[in-house]
Tab-separated table of C-alpha atoms in Angstrom:
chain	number	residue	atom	x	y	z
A	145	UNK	CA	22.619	-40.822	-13.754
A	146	UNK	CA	23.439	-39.546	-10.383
A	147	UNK	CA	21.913	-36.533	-8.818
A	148	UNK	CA	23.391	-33.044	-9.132
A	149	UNK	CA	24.930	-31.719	-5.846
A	150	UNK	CA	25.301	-27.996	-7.613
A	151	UNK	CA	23.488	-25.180	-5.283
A	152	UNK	CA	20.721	-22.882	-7.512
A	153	UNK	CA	19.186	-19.977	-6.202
A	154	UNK	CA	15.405	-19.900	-5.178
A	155	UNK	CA	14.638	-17.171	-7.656
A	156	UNK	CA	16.288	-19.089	-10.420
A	157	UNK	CA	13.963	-22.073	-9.660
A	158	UNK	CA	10.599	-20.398	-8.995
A	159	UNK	CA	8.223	-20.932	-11.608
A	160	UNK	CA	4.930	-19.211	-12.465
A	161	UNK	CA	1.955	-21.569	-12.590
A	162	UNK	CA	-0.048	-18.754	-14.640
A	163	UNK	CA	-0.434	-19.553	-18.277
A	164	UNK	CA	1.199	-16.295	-20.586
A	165	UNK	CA	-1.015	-17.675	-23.082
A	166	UNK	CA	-4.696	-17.139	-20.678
A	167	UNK	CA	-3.202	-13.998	-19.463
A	168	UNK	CA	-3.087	-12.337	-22.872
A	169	UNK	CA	-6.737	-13.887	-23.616
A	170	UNK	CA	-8.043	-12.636	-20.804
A	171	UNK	CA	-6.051	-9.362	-21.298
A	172	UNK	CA	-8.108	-8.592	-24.663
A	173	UNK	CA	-11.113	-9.460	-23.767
A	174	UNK	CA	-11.043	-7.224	-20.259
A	175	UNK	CA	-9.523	-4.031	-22.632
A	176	UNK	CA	-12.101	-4.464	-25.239
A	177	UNK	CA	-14.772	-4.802	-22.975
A	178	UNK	CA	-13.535	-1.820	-21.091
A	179	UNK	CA	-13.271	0.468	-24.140
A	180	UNK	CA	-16.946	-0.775	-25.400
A	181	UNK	CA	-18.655	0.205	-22.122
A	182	UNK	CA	-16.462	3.414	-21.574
A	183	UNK	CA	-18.102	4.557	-25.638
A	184	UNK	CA	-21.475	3.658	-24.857
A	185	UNK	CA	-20.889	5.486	-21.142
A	186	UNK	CA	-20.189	8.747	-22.726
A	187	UNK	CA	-22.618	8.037	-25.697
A	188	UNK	CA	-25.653	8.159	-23.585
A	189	UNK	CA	-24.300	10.919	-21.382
A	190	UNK	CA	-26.604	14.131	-21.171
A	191	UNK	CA	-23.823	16.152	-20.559
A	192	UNK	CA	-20.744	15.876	-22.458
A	193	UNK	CA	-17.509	16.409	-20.350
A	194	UNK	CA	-15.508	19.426	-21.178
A	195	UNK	CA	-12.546	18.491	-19.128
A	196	UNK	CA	-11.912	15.081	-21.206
A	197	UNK	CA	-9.030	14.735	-22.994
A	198	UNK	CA	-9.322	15.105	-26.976
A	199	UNK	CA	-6.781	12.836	-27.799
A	200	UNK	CA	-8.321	10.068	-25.483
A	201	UNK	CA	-11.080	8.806	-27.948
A	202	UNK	CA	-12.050	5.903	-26.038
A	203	UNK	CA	-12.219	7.476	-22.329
A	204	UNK	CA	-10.049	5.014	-20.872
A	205	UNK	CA	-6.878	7.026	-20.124
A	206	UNK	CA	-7.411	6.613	-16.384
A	207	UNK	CA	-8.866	3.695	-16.114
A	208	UNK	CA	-6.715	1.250	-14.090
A	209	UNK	CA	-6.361	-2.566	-14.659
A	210	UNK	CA	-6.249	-4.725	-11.105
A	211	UNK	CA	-5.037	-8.403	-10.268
A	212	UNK	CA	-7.040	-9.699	-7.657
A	213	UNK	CA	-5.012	-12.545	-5.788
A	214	UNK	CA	-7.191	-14.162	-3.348
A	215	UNK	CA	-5.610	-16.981	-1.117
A	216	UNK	CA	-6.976	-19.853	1.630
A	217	UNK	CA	-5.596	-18.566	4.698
A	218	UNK	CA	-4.541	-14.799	5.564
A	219	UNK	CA	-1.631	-13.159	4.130
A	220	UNK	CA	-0.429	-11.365	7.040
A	221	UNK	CA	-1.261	-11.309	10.737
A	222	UNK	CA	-0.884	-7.441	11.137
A	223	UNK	CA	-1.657	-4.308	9.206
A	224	UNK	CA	1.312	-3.256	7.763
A	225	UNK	CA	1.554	0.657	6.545
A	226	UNK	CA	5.113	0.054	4.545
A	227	UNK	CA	3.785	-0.775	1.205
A	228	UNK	CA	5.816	-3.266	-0.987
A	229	UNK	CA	7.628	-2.926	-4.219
A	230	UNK	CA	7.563	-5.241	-7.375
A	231	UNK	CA	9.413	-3.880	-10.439
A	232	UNK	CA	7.879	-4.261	-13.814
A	233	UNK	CA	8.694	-4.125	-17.279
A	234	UNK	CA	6.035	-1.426	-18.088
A	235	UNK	CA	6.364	1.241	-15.824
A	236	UNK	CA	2.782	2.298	-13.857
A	237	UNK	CA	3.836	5.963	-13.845
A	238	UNK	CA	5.253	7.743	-16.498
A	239	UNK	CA	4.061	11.101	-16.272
A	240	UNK	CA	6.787	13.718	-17.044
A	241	UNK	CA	5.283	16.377	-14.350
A	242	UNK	CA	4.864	13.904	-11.621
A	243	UNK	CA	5.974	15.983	-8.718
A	244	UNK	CA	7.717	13.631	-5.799
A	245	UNK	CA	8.737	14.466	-2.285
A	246	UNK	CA	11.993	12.545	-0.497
A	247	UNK	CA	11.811	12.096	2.812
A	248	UNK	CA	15.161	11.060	4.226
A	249	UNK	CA	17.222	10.662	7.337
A	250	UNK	CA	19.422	13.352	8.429
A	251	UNK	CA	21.150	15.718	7.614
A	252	UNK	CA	19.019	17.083	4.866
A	253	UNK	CA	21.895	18.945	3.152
A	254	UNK	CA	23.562	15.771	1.951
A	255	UNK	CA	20.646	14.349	-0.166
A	256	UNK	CA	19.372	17.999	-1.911
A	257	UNK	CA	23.083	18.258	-2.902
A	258	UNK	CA	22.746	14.491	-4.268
A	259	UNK	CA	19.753	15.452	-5.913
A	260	UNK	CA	21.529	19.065	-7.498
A	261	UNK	CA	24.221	17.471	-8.360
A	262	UNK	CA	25.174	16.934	-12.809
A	263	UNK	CA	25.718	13.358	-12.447
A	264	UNK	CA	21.834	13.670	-11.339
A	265	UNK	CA	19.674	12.907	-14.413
A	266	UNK	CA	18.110	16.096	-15.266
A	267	UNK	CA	14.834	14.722	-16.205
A	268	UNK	CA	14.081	13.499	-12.404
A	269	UNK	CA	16.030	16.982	-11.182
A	270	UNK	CA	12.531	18.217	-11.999
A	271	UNK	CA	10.444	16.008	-10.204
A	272	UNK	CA	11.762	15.843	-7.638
A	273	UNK	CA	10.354	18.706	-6.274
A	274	UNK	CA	11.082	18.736	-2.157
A	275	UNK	CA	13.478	16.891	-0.213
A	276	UNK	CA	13.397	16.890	3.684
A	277	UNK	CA	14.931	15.281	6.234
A	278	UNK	CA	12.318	13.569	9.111
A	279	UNK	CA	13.353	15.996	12.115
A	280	UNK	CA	12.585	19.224	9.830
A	281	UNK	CA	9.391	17.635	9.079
A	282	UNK	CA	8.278	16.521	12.203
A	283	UNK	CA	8.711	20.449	13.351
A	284	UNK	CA	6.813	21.720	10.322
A	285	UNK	CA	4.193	19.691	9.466
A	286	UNK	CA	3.014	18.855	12.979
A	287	UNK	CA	-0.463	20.641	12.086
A	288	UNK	CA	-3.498	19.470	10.646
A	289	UNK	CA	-3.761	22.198	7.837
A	290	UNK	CA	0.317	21.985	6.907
A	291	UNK	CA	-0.229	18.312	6.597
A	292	UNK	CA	-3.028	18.348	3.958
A	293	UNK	CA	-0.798	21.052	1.742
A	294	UNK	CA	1.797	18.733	2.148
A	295	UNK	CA	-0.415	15.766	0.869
A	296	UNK	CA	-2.062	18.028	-2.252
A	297	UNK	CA	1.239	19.587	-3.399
A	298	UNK	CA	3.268	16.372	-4.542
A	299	UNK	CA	1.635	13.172	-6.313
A	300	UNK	CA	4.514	11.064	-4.881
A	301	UNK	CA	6.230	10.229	-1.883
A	302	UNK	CA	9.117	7.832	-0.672
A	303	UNK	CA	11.220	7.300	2.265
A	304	UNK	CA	14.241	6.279	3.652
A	305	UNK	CA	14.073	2.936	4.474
A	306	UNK	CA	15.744	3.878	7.425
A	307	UNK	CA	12.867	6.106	8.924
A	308	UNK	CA	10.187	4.816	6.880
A	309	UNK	CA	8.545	2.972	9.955
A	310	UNK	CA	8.500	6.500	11.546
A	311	UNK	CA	6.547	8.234	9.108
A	312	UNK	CA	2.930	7.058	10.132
A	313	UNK	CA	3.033	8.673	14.166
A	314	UNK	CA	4.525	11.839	12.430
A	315	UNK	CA	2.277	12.015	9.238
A	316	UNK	CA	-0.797	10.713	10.317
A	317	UNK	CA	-4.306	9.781	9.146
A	318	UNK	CA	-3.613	12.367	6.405
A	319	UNK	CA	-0.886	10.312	4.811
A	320	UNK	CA	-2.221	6.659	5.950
A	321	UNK	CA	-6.027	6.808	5.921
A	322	UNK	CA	-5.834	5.421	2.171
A	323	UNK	CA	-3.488	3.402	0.388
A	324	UNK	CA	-2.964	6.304	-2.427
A	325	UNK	CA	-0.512	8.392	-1.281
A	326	UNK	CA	1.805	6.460	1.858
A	327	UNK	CA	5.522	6.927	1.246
A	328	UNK	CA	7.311	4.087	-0.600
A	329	UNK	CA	10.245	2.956	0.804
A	330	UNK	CA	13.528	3.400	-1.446
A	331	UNK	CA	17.374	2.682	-0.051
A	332	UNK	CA	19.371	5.528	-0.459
A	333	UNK	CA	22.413	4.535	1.821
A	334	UNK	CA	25.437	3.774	0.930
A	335	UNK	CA	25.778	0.175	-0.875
A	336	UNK	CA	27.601	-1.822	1.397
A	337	UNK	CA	30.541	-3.923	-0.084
A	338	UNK	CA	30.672	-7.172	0.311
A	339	UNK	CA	33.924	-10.246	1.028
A	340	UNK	CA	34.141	-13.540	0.262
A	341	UNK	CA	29.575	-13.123	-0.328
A	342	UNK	CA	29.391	-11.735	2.777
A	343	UNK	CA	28.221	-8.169	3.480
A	344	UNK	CA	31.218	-6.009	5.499
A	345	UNK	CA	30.089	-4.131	8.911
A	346	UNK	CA	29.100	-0.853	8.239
A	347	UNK	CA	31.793	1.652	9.790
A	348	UNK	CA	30.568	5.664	10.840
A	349	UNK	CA	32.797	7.924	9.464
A	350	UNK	CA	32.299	11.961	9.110
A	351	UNK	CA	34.334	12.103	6.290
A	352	UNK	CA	32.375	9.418	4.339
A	353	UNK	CA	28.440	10.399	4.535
A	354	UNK	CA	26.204	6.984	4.648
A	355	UNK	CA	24.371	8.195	1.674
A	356	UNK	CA	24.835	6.512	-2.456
A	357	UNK	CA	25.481	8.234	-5.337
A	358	UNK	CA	23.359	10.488	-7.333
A	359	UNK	CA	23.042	7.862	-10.171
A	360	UNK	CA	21.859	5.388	-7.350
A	361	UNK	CA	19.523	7.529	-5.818
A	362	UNK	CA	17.941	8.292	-9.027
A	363	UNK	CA	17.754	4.583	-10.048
A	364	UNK	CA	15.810	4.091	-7.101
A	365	UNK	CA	13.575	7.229	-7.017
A	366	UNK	CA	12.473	5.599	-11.126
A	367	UNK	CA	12.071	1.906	-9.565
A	368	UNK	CA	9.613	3.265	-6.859
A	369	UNK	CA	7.691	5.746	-8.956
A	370	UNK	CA	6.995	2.866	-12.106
A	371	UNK	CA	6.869	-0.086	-9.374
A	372	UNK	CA	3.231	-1.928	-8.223
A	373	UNK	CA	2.666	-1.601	-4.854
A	374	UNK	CA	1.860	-4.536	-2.597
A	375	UNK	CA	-0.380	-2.843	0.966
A	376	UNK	CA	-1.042	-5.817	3.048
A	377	UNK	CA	-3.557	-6.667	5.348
A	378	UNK	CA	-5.410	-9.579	7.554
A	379	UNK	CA	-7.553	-10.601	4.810
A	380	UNK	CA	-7.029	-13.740	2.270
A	381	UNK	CA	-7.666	-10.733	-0.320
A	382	UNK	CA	-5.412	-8.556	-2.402
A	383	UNK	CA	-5.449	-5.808	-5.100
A	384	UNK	CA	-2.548	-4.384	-6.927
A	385	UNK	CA	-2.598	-2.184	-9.762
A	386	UNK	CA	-1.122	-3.416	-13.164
A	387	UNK	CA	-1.933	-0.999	-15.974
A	388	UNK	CA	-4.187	1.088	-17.270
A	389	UNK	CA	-7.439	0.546	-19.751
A	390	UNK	CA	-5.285	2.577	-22.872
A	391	UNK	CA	-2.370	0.073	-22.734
A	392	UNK	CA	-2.124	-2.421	-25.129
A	393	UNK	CA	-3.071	-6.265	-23.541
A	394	UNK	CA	0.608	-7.727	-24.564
A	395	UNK	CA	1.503	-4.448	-21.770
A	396	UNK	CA	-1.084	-5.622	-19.679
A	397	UNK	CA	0.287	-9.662	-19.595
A	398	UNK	CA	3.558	-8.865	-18.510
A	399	UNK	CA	2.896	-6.894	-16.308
A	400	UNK	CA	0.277	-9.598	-14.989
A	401	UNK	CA	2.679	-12.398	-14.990
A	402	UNK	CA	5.757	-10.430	-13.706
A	403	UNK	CA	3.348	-9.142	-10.400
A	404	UNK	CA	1.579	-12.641	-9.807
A	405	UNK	CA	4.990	-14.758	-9.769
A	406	UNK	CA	6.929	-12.381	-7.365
A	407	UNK	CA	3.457	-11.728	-5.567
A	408	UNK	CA	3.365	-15.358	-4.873
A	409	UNK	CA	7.451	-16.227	-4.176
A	410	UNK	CA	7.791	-13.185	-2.150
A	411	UNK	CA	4.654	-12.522	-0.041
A	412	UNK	CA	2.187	-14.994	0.249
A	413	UNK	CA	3.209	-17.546	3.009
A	414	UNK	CA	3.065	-21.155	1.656
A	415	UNK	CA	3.484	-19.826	-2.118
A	416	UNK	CA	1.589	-21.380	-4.629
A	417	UNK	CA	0.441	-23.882	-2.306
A	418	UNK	CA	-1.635	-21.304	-0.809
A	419	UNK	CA	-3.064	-19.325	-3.421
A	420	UNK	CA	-6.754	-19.954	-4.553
A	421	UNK	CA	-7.284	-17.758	-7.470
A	422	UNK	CA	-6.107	-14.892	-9.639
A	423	UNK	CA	-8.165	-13.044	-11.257
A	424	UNK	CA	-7.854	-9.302	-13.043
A	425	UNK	CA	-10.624	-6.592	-13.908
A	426	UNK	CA	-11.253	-3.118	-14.218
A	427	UNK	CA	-13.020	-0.642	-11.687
A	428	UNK	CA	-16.799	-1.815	-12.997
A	429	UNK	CA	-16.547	-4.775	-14.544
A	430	UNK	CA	-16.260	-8.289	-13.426
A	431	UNK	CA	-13.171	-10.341	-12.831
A	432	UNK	CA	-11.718	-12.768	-15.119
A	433	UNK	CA	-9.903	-15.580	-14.201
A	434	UNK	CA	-6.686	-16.212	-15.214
A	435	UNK	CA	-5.474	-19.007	-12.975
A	436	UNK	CA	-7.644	-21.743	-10.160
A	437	UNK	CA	-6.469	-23.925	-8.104
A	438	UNK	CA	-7.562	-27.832	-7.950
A	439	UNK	CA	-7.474	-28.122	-4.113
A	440	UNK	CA	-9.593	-25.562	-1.860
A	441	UNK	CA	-7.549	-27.055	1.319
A	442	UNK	CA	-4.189	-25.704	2.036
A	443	UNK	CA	-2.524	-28.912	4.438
A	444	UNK	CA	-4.444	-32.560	4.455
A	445	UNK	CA	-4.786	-32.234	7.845
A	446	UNK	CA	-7.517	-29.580	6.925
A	447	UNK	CA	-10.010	-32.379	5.405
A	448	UNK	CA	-11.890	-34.509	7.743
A	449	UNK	CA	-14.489	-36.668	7.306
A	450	UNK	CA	-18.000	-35.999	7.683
A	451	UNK	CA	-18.642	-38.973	9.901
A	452	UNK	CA	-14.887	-39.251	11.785
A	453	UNK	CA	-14.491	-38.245	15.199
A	454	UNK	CA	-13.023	-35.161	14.649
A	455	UNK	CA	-15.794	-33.659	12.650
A	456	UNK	CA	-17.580	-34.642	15.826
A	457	UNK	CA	-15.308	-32.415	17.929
A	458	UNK	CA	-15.378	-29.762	15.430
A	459	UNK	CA	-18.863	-29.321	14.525
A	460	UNK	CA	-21.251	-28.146	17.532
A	461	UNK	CA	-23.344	-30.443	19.372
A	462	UNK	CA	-27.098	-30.696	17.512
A	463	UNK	CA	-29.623	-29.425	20.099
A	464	UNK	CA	-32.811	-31.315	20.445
A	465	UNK	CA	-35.621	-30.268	17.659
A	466	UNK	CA	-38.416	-30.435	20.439
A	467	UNK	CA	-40.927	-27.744	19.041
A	468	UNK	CA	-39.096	-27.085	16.178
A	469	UNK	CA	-39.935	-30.307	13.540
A	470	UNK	CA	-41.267	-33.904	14.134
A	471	UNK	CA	-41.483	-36.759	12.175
A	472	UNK	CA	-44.674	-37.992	10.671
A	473	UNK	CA	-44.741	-42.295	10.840
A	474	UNK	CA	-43.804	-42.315	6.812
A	475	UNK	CA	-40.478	-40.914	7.686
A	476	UNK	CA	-41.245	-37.543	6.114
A	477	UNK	CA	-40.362	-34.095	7.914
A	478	UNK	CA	-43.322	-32.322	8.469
A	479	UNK	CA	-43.516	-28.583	9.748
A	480	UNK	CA	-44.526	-28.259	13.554
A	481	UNK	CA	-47.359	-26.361	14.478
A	482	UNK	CA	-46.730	-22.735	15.647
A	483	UNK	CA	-46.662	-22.440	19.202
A	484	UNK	CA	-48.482	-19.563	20.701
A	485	UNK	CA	-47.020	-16.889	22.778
A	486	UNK	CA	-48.441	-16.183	26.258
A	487	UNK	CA	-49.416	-12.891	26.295
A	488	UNK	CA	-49.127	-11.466	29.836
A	489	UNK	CA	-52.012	-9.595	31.165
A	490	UNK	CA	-51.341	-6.019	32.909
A	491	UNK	CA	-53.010	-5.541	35.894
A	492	UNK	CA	-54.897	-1.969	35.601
A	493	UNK	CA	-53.975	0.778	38.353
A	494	UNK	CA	-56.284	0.683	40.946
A	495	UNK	CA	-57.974	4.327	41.243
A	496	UNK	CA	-58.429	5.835	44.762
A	497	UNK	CA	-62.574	5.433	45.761
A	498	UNK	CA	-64.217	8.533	45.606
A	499	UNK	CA	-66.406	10.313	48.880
A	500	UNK	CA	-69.504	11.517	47.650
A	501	UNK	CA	-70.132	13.458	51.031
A	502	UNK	CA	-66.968	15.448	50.630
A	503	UNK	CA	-68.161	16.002	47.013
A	504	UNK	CA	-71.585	17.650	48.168
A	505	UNK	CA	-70.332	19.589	50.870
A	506	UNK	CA	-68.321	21.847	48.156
A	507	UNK	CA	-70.697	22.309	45.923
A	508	UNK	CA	-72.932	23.398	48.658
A	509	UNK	CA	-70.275	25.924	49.580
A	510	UNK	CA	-69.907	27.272	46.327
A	511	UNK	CA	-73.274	27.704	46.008
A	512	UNK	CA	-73.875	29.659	48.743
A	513	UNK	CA	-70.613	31.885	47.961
A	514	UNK	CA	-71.842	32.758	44.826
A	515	UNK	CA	-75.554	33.802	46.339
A	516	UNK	CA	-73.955	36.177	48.738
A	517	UNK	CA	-71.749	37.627	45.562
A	518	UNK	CA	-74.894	37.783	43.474
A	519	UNK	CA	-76.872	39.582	46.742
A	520	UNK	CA	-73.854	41.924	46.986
A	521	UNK	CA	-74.109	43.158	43.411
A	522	UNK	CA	-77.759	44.141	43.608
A	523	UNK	CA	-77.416	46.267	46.753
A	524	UNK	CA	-74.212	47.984	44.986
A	525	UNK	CA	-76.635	48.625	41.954
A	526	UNK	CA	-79.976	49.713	44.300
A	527	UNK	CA	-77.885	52.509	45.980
């Protein structure tokens, strides 16, 4: 049969090596152990919490699930502050009072009336509770103090992907000291059309505004809030957030599968080839493994043999073991003998010699002083 010349997409050929079937095992067994220590946590509490919430029986509301990808060589040369985005089927945030702050390019005008407008859905109207353009925010939150208000009124922020790598010199350490809070990037221009599957040259025009429609900005604004977010660094080590401890574990294994495959096809340089382990687990309890690799070595070229010339050139020269072991005649090591340290003497300060002559001829004076004092007295007391 001869080969098929037909073109397929990559994402119609990439393929999950993670078992659905180990994911949901290990699912169950991470939420029942979480829910069993979170009982016997508030069981043996002296102080019950007043703040808890009633309905949450188990004290696992907050409690977030993590997948722990860990590769063989680093994901990333650089820092990067622009976190990623990977949809998933159960969204991570839900909350009907989230409140969310747009950042966006200018004019500022355009997107509030996107966001007032009817075709808006009225149940992110209400979340979205600021929307500001990055020139008005550069002029008033340029302080310390405005910044932190900023950061503690709204749970949420995004930003055009236009201005997004702006944000960090305006917003600071305040916004980017932690991963919790950084602005997710969402697209919010205008989709661009495309001819013959090619994209057409955006055109400036003043009577067109470069901005989408309200039903496309809000289908973004939901994909950004529910989405796990990918913050990269020089490490072969990364966490993402998949749940949370009160979802149910088939919740829990989609979302695990869904965020390891595109974690692995979209970020990780080498793909699969270069992944070492996945593993997920809660805050305090230890990981479980839900897919190892059979090689630890990324390329061939990275195993050498212990005796081949370049181990030789990669492993440093041995240094003689003169005073540090020796051989007895039986061919057995034997421990050397401690050496002793020299201790260096200090010479003791030489004191200057003393003159006795000098001495004597004082205390003669004083002497003699104190006669004429003691003479003096009398005669002041005879008269």
């Amino acid at each position: 049969m001869a080969p098929s010349k037909t073109v397929t997409l990559r994402s119609e050929t990439a393929v999950s090596l993670v078992d659905p079937e180990q994911t949901l095992k290990a699912s169950k067994a991470l939420l029942a152990h979480m829910k069993k220590a979170s009982k016997q946590k508030a069981s043996n509490a002296e102080k019950k919490d007043l703040l808890a919430d009633p309905e949450d029986e188990e004290g696992v509301h907050e409690l977030p699930v993590w997948l722990n990808l860990t590769t063989k060589r680093h994901i990333v040369d650089s820092r990067s502050l622009k976190p990623g985005k990977i949809p998933l089927p159960n969204p991570l945030n839900t909350d009907p009072e989230v409140r969310i702050c747009l950042i966006t390019a200018e004019p500022q005008r355009l997107y509030k009336n996107l966001v007032a407008s009817e075709e808006f859905p009225a149940e992110w109207r209400k979340r979205v509770t600021r929307v500001i353009d990055v020139s008005k925010l550069k002029a008033k939150f340029k302080a310390y103090e405005a910044q932190r208000k900023l950061y503690a009124e709204h749970d949420v922020f995004l930003g055009d992907t236009r201005i997004i790598n702006r944000l960090p010199s305006i917003l600071g350490k305040t916004f980017y000291k932690t991963t919790a809070k950084r602005p997710i990037p969402v697209e919010i221009q205008a989709r661009v059309p495309k001819s013959d599957g090619k994209r057409v040259k955006r055109t400036k025009d003043a009577d067109h505004p470069n901005a989408c429609t309200p039903i496309q900005l809000a289908g973004e604004i939901e994909r950004a809030v529910g989405a796990a977010l990918v913050n990269l660094s020089p490490t072969v080590n990364v966490a993402i957030r998949v749940g949370n401890a009160n979802w149910t574990a088939e919740q829990i294994a989609e979302n695990v599968n869904v965020v390891a495959k595109t974690l692995v096809e979209k970020f990780v340089p080498g793909k699969w080839k270069n992944v070492k382990s996945i593993y997920i687990k809660g805050p305090e309890t230890a990981a479980l493994p839900i897919w190892l690799t059979d090689e630890l070595w990324l390329d061939q070229k990275d195993v050498v043999a212990d005796e081949s010339e370049e181990a030789k050139a990669i492993l440093p020269a041995q240094k003689a073991n003169i005073g540090k072991k020796r051989k007895s005649l039986e061919g057995q090591p034997e421990e050397a003998e401690p050496v002793a340290k020299k201790v260096k003497k200090t010479k003791a300060a030489k004191l200057p010699e003393s003159d006795d002559t000098k001495l004597d001829k004082e205390i003669a004076e004083r002497k003699a002083a104190l006669k004429k004092q003691k003479k003096a007295a009398k005669k002041a007391l005879e008269v």
